[in-house]
JSON list of C-alpha atoms in Angstrom, two decimals:
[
{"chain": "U", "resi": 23, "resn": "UNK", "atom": "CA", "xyz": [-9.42, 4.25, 33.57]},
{"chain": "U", "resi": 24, "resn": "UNK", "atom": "CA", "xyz": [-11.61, 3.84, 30.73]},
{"chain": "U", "resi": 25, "resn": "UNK", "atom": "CA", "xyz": [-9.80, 2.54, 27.45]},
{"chain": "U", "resi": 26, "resn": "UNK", "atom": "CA", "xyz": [-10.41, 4.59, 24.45]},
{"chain": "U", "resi": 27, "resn": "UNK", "atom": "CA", "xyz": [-10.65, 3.77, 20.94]},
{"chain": "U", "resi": 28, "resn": "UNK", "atom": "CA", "xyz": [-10.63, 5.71, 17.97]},
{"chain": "U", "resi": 29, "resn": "UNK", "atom": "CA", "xyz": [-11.71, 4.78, 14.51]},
{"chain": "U", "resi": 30, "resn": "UNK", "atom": "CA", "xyz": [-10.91, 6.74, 11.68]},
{"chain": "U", "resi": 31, "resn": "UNK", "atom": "CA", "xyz": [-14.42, 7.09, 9.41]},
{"chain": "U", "resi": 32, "resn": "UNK", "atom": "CA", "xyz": [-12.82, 9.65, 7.27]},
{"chain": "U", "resi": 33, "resn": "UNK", "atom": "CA", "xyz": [-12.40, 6.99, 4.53]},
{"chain": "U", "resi": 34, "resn": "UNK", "atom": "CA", "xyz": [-16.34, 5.73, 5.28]},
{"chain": "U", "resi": 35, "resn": "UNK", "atom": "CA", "xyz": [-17.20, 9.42, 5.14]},
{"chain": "U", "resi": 36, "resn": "UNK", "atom": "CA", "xyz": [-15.39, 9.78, 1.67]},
{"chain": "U", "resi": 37, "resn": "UNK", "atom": "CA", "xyz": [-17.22, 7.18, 0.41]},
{"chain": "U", "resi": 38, "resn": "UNK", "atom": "CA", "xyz": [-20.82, 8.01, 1.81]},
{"chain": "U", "resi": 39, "resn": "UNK", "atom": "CA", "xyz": [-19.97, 11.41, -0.07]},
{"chain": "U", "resi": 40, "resn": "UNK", "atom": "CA", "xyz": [-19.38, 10.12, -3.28]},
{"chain": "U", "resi": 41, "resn": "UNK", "atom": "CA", "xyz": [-22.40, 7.63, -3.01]},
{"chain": "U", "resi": 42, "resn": "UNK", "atom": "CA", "xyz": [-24.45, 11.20, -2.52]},
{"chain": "U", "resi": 43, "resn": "UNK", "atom": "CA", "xyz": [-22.96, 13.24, -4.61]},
{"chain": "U", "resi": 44, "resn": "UNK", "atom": "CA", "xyz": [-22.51, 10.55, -7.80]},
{"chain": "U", "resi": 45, "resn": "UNK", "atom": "CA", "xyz": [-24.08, 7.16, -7.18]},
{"chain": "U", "resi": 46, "resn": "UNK", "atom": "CA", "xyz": [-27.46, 8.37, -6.36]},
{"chain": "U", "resi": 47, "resn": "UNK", "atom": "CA", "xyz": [-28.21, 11.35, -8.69]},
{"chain": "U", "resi": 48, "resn": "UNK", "atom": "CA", "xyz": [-26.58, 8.51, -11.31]},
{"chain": "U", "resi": 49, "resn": "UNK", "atom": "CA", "xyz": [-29.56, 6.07, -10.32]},
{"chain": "U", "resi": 50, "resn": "UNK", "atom": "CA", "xyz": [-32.37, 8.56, -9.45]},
{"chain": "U", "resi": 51, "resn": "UNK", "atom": "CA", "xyz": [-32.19, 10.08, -13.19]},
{"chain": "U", "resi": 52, "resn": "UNK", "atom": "CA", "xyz": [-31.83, 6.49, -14.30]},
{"chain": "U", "resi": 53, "resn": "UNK", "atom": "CA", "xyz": [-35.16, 5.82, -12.96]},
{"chain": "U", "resi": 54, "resn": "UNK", "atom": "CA", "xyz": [-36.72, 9.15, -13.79]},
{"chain": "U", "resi": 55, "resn": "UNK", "atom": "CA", "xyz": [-35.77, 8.44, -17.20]},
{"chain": "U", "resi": 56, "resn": "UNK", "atom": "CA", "xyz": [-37.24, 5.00, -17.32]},
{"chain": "U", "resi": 57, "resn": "UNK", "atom": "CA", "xyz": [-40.66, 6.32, -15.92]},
{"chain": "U", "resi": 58, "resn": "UNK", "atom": "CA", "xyz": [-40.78, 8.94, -18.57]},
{"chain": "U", "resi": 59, "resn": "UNK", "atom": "CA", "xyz": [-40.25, 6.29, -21.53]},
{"chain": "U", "resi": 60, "resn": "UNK", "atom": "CA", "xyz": [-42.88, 4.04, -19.56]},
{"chain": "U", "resi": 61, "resn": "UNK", "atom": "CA", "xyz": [-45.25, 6.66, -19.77]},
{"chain": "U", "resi": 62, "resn": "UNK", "atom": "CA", "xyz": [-45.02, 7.01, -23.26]},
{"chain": "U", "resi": 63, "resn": "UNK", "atom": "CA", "xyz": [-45.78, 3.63, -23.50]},
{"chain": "U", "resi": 64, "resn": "UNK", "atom": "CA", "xyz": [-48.67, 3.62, -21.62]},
{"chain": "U", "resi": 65, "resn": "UNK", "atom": "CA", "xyz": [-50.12, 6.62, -22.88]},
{"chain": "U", "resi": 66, "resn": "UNK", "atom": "CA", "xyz": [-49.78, 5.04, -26.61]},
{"chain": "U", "resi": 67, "resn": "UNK", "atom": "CA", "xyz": [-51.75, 2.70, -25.20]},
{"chain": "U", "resi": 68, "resn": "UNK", "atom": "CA", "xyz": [-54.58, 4.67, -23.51]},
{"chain": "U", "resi": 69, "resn": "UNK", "atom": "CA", "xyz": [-55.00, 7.04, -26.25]},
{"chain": "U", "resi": 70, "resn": "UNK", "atom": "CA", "xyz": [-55.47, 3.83, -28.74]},
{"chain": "U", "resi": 71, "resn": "UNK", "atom": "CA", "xyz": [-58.49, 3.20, -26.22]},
{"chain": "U", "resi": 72, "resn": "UNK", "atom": "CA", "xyz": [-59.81, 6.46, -26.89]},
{"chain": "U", "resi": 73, "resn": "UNK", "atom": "CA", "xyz": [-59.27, 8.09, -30.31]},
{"chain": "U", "resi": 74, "resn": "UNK", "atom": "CA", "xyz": [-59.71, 6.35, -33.37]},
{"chain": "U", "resi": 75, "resn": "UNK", "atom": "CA", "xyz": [-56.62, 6.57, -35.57]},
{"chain": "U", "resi": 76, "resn": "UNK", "atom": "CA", "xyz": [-57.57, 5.30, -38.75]},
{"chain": "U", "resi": 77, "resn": "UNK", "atom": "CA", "xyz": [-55.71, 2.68, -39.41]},
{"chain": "U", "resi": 78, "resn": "UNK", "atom": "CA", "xyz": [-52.37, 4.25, -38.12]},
{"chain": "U", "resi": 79, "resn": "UNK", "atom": "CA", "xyz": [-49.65, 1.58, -35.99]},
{"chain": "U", "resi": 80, "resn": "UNK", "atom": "CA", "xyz": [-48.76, 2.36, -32.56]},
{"chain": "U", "resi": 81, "resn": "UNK", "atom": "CA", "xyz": [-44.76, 2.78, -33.20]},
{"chain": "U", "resi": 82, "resn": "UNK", "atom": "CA", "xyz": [-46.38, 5.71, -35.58]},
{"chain": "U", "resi": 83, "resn": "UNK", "atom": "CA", "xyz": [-48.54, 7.29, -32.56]},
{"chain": "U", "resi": 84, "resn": "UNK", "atom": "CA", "xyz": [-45.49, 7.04, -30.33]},
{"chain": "U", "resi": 85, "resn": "UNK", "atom": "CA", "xyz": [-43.07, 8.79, -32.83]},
{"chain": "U", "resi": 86, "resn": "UNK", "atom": "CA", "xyz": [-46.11, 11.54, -33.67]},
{"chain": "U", "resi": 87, "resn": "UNK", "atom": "CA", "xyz": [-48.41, 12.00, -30.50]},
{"chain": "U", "resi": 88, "resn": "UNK", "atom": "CA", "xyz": [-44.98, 11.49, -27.45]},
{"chain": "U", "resi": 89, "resn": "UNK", "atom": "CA", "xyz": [-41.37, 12.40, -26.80]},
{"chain": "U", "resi": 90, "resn": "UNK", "atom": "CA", "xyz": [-39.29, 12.08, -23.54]},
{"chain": "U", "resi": 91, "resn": "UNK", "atom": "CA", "xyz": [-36.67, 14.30, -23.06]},
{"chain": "U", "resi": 92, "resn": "UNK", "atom": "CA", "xyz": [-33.93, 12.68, -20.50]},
{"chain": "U", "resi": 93, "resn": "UNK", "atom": "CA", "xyz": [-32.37, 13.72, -17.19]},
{"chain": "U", "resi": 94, "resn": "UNK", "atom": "CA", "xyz": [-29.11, 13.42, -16.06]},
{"chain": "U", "resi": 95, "resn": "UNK", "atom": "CA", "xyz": [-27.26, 13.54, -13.01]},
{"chain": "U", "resi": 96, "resn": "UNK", "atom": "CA", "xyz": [-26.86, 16.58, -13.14]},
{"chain": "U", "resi": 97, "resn": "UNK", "atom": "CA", "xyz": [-30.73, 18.00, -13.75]},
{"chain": "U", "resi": 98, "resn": "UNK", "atom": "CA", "xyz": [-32.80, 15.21, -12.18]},
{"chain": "U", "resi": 99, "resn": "UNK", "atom": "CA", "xyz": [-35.82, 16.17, -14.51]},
{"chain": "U", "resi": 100, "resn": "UNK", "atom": "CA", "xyz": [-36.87, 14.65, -17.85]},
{"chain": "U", "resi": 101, "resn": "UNK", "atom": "CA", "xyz": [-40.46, 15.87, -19.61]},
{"chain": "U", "resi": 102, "resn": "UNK", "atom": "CA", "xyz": [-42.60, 13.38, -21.17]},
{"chain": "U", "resi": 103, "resn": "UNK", "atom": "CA", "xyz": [-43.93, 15.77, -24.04]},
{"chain": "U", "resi": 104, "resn": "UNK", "atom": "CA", "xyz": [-46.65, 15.72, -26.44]},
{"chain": "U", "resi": 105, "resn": "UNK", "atom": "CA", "xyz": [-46.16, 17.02, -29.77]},
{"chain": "U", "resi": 106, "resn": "UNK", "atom": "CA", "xyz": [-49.19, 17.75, -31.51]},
{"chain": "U", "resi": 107, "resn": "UNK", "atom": "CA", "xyz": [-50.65, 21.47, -30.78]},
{"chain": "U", "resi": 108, "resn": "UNK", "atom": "CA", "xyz": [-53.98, 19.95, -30.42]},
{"chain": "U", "resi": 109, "resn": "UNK", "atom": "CA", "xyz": [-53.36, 17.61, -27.23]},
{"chain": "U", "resi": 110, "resn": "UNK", "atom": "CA", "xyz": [-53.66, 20.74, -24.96]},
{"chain": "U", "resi": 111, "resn": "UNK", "atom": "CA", "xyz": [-57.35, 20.88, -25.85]},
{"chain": "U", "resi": 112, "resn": "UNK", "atom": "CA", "xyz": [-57.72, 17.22, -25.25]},
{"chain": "U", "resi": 113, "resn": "UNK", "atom": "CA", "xyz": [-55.78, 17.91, -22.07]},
{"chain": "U", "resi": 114, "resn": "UNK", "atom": "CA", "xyz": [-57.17, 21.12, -20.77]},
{"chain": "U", "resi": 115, "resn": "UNK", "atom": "CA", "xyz": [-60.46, 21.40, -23.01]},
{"chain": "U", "resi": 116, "resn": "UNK", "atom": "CA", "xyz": [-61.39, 24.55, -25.34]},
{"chain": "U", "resi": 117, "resn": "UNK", "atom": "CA", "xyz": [-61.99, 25.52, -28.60]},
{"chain": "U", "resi": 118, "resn": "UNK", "atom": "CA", "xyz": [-60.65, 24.54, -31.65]},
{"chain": "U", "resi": 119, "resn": "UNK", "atom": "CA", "xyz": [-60.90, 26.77, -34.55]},
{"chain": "U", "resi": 120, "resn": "UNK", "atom": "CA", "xyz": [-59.18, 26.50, -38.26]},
{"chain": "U", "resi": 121, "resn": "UNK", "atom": "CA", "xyz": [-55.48, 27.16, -38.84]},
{"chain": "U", "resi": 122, "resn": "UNK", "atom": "CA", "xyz": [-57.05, 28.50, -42.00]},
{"chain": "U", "resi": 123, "resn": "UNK", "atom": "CA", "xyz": [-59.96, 29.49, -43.84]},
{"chain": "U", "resi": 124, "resn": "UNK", "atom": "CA", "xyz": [-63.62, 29.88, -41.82]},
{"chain": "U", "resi": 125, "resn": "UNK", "atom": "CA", "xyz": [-64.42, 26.33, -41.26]},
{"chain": "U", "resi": 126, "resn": "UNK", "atom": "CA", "xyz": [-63.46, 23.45, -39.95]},
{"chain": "U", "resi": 127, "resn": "UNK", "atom": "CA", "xyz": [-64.30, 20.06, -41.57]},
{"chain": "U", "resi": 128, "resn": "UNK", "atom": "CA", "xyz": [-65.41, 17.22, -39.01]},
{"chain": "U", "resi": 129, "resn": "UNK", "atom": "CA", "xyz": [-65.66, 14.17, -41.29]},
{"chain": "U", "resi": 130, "resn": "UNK", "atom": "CA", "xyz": [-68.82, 11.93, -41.69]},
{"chain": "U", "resi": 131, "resn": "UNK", "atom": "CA", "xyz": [-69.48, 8.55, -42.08]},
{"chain": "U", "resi": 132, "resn": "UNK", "atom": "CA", "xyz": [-66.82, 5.83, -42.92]},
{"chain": "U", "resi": 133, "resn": "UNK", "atom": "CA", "xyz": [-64.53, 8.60, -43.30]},
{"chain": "U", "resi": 134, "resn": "UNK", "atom": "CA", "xyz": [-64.47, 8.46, -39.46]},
{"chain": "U", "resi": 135, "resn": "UNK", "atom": "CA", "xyz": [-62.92, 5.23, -39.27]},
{"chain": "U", "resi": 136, "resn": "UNK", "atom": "CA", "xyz": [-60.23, 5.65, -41.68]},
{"chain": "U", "resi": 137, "resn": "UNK", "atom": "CA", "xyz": [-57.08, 7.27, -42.32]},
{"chain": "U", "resi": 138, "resn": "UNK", "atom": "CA", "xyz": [-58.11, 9.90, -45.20]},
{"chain": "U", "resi": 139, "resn": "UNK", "atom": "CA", "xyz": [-56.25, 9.92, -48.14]},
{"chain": "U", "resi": 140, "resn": "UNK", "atom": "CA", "xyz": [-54.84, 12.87, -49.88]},
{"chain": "U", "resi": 141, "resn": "UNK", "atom": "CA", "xyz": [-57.19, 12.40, -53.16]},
{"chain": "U", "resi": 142, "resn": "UNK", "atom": "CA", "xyz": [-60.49, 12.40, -49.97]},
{"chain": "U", "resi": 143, "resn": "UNK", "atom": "CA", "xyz": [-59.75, 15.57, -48.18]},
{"chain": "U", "resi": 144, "resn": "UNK", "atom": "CA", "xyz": [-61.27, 18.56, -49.08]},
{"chain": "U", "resi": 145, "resn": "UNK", "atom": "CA", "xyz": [-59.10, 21.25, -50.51]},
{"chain": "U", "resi": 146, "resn": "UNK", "atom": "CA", "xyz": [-58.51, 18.23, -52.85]},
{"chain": "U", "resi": 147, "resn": "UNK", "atom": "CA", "xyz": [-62.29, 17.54, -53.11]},
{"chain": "U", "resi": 148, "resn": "UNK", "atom": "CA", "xyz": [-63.14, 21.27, -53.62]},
{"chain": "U", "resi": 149, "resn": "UNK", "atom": "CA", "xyz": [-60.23, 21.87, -55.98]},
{"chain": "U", "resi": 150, "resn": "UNK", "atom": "CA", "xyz": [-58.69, 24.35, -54.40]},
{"chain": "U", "resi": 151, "resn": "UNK", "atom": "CA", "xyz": [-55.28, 22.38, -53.17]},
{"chain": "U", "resi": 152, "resn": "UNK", "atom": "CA", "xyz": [-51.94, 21.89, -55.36]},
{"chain": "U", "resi": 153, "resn": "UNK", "atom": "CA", "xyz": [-53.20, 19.14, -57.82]},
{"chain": "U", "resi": 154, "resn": "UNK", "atom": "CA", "xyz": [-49.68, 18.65, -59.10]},
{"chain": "U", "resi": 155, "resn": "UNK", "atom": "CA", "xyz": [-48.33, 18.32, -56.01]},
{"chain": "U", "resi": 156, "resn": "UNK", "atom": "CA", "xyz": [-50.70, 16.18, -54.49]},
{"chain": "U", "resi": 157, "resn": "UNK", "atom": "CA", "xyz": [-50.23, 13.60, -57.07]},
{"chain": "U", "resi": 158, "resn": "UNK", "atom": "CA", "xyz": [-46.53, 13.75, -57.13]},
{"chain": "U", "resi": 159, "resn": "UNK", "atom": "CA", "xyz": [-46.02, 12.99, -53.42]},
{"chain": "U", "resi": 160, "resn": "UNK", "atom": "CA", "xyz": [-48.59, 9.90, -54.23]},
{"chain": "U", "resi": 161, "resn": "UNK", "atom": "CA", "xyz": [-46.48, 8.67, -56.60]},
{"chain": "U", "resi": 162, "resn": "UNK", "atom": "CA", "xyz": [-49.43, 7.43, -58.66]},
{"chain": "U", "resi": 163, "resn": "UNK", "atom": "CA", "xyz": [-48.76, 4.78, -61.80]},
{"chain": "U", "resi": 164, "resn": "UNK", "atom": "CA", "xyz": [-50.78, 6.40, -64.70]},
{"chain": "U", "resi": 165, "resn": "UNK", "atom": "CA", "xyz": [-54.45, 4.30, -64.08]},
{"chain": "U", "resi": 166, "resn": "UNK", "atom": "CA", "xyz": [-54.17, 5.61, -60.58]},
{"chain": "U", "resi": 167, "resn": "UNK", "atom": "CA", "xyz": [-53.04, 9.23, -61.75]},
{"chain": "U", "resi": 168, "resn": "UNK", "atom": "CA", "xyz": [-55.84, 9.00, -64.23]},
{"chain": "U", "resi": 169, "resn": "UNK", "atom": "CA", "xyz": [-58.65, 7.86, -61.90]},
{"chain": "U", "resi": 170, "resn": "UNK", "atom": "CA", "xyz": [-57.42, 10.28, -59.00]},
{"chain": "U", "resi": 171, "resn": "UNK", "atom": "CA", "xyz": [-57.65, 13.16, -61.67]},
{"chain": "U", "resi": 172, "resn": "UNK", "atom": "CA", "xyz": [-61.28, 12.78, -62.50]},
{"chain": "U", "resi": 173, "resn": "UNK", "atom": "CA", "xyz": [-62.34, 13.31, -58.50]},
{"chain": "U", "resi": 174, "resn": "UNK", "atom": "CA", "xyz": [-60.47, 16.61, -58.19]},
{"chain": "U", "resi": 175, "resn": "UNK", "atom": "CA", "xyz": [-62.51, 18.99, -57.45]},
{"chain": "U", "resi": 176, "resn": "UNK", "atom": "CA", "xyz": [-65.88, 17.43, -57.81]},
{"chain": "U", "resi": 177, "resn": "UNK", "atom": "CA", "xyz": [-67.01, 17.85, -54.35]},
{"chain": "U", "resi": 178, "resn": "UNK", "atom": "CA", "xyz": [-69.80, 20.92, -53.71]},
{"chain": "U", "resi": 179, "resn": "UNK", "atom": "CA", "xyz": [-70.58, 22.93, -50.81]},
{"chain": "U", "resi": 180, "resn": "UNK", "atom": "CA", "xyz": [-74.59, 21.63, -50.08]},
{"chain": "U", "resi": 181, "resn": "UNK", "atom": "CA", "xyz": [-76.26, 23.74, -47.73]},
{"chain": "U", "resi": 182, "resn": "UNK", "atom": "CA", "xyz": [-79.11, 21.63, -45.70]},
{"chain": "U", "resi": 183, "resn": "UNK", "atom": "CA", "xyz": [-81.77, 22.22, -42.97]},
{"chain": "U", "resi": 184, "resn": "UNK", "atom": "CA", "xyz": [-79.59, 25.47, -41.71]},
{"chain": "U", "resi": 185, "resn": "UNK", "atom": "CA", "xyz": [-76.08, 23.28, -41.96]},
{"chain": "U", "resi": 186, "resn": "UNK", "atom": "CA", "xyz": [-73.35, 23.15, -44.13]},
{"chain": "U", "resi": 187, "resn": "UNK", "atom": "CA", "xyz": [-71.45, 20.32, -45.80]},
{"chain": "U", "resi": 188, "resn": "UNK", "atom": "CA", "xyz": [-69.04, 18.93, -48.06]},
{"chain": "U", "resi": 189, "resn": "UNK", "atom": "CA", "xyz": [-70.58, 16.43, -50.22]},
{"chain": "U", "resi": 190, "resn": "UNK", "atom": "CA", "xyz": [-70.28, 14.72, -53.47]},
{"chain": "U", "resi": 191, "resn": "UNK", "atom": "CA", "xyz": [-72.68, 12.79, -56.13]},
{"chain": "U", "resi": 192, "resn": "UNK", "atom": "CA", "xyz": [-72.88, 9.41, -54.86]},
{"chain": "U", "resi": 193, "resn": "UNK", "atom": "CA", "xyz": [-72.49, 8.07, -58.33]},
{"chain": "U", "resi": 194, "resn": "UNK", "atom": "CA", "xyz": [-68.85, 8.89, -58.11]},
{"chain": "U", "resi": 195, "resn": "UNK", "atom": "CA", "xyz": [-67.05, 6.04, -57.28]},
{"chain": "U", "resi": 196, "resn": "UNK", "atom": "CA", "xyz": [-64.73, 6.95, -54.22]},
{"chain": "U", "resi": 197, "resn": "UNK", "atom": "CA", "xyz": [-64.72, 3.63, -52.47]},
{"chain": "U", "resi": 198, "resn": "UNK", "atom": "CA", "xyz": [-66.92, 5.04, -49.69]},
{"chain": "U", "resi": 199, "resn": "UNK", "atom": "CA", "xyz": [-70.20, 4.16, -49.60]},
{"chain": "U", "resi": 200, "resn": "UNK", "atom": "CA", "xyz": [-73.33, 6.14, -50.23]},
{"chain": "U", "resi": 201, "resn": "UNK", "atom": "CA", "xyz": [-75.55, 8.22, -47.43]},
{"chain": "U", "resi": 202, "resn": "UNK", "atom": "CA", "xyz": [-79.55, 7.24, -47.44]},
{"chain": "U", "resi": 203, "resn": "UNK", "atom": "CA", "xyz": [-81.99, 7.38, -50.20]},
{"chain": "U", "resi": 204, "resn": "UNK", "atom": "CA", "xyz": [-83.50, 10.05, -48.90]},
{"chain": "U", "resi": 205, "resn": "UNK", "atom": "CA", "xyz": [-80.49, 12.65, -49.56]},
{"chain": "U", "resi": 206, "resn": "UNK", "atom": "CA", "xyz": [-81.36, 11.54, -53.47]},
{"chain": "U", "resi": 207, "resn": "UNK", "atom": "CA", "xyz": [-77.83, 10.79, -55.21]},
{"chain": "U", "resi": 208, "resn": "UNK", "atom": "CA", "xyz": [-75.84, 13.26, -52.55]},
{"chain": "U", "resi": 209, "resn": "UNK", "atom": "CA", "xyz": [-73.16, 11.96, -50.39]},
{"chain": "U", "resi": 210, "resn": "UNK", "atom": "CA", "xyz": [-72.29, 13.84, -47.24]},
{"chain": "U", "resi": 211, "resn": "UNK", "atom": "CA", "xyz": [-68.18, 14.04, -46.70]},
{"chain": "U", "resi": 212, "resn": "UNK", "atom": "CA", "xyz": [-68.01, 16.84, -44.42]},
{"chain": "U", "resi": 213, "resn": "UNK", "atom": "CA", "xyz": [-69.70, 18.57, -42.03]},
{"chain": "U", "resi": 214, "resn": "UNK", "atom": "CA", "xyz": [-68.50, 22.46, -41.54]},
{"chain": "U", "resi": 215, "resn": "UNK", "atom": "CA", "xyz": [-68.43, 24.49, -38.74]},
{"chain": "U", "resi": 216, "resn": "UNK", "atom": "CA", "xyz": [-66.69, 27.48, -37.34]},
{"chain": "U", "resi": 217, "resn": "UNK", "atom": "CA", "xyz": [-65.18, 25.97, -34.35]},
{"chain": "U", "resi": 218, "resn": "UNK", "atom": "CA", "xyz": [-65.68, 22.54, -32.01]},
{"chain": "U", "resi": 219, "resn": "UNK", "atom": "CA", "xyz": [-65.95, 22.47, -28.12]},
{"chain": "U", "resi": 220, "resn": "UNK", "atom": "CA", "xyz": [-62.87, 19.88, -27.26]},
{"chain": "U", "resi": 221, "resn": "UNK", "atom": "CA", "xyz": [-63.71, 18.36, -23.85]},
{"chain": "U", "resi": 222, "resn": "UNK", "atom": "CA", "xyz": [-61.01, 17.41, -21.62]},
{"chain": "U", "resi": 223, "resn": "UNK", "atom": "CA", "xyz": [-60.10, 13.64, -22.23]},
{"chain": "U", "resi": 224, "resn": "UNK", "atom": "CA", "xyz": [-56.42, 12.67, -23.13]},
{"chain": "U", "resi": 225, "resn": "UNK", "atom": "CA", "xyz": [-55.76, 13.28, -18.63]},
{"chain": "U", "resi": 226, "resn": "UNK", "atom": "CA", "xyz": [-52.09, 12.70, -19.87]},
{"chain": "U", "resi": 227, "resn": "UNK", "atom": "CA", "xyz": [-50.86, 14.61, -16.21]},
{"chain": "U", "resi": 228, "resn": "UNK", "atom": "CA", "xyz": [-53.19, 11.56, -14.33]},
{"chain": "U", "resi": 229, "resn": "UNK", "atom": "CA", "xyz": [-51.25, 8.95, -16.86]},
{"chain": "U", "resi": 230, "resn": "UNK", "atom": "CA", "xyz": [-47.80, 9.70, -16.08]},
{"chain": "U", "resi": 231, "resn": "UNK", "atom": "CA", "xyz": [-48.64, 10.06, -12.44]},
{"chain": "U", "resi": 232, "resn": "UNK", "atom": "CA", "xyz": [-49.55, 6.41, -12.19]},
{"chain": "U", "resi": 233, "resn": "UNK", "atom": "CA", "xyz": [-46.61, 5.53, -14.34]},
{"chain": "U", "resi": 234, "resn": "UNK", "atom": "CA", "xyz": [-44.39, 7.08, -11.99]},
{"chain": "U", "resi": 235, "resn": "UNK", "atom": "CA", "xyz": [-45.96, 5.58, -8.59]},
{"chain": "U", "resi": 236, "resn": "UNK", "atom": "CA", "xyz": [-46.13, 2.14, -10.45]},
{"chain": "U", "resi": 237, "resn": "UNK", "atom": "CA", "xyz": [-42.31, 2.16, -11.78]},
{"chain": "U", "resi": 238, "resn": "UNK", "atom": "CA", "xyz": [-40.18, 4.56, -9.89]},
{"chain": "U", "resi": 239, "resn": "UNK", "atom": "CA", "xyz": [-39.31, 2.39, -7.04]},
{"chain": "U", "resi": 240, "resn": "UNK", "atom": "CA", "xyz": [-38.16, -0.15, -8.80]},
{"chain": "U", "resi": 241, "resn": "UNK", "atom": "CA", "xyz": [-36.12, 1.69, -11.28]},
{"chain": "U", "resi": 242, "resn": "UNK", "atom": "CA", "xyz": [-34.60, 3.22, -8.63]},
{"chain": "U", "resi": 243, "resn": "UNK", "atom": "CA", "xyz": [-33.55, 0.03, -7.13]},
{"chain": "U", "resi": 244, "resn": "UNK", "atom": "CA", "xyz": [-32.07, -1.20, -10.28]},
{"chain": "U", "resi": 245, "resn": "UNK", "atom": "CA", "xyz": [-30.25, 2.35, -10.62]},
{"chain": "U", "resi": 246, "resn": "UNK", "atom": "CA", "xyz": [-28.89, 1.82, -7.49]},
{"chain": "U", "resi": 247, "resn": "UNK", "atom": "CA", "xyz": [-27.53, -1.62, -8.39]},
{"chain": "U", "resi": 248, "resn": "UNK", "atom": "CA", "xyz": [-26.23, -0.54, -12.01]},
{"chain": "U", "resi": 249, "resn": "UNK", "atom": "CA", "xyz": [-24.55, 2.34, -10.33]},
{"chain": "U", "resi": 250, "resn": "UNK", "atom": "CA", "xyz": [-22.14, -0.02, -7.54]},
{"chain": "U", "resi": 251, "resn": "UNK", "atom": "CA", "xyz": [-21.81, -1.87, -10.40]},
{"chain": "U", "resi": 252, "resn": "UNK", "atom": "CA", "xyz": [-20.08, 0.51, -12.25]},
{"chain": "U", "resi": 253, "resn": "UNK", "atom": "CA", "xyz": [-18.67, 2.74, -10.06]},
{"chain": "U", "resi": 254, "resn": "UNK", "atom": "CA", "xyz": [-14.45, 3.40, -9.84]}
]
């Protein structure tokens, strides 16, 4: 006769149930959630490579341009979003066209390369912002107020070889420097236009794929230890 022996697994079974049903939804969103904040991170950095922010600091792009929204282990998905309206056409491509008024104003020159100040943009330039307002938010000492004053509203629309520009006498002293002799005393701020053709570069879905592949794995494996670590 052959011996028999029983085992009772209902206690193993138990606790393979709770590891399924707690342990590892508790690590997977762990480790979603960690790819998601990665990504942010890398994307700060990518977009640094390829937009020119004017003097702005990276923890300013990642509180402006990214969020992540968190799983838990109950909804294993978390979003990495961005936050700006504008980042679907540098996602997707298209055309941008003003939130207001007829034209859009690409900038020129130096103005490029910086971040433009209140007193440079140009429904300040052109005199049609909120003056008052403008200068209160600056919180100008009275040489400043005084000097910030006198450029208000000095710019001009200039209409040149079939284009159309903001631009200013170059004998105005806005810290910028002056365009070529050949424009004869006229500075060129602005270049207008009715709309720009955004081509598709930001490739934020290709970013936070390689974040994922790169980090998930990993996480996971740390979720998995944090969550026997902690577990009742």
């Amino acid at each position: 006769m052959v011996p028999v022996i029983k085992v009772d697994i209902a206690a193993a079974m138990a606790g393979l149930q709770r590891v399924r049903q707690d342990q590892i939804p508790f690590a997977t969103s762990l480790a979603i959630n960690h790819c998601a904040d990665a990504s942010i991170n890398d994307l700060v950095v990518w977009v640094q490579s390829i937009f020119n922010f004017r003097g702005q600091q990276t923890a300013w792009i990642k509180n402006k341009w990214f969020k992540s929204r968190w799983s838990d282990k109950y909804n294993l998905t978390a979003y990495v979003l961005g936050m700006l309206d504008y980042l679907l056409l540098h996602e997707v491509g298209g055309i941008k066209t003003p939130h207001r008024g007829a034209s859009l104003a690409v900038p020129l020159g130096t103005l490029r390369f910086q971040r433009i100040p209140a007193t440079l943009r140009p429904r300040y330039l052109l005199g049609t912002g909120d003056l008052q307002n403008v200068l209160k938010a600056a919180s100008l000492g009275p040489r400043s107020r005084k000097k910030q004053f006198a450029t208000f509203g000095q710019a001009f629309i200039l209409d040149l070889n079939g284009k159309r520009f903001i631009a200013m006498r170059t004998g105005q002293d806005v810290g910028i420097p002056a365009n070529a002799a050949r424009l004869k005393g006229i500075h060129l701020l602005y270049f207008l236009t009715p709309a720009v053709r955004m081509v598709p570069r930001l490739h934020m879905k290709e970013s936070v794929e390689k974040t994922v592949a790169r980090e998930f794995n990993a996480a996971f494996a740390r979720g998995m230890a944090e969550a026997i670590r902690t577990a009742h």
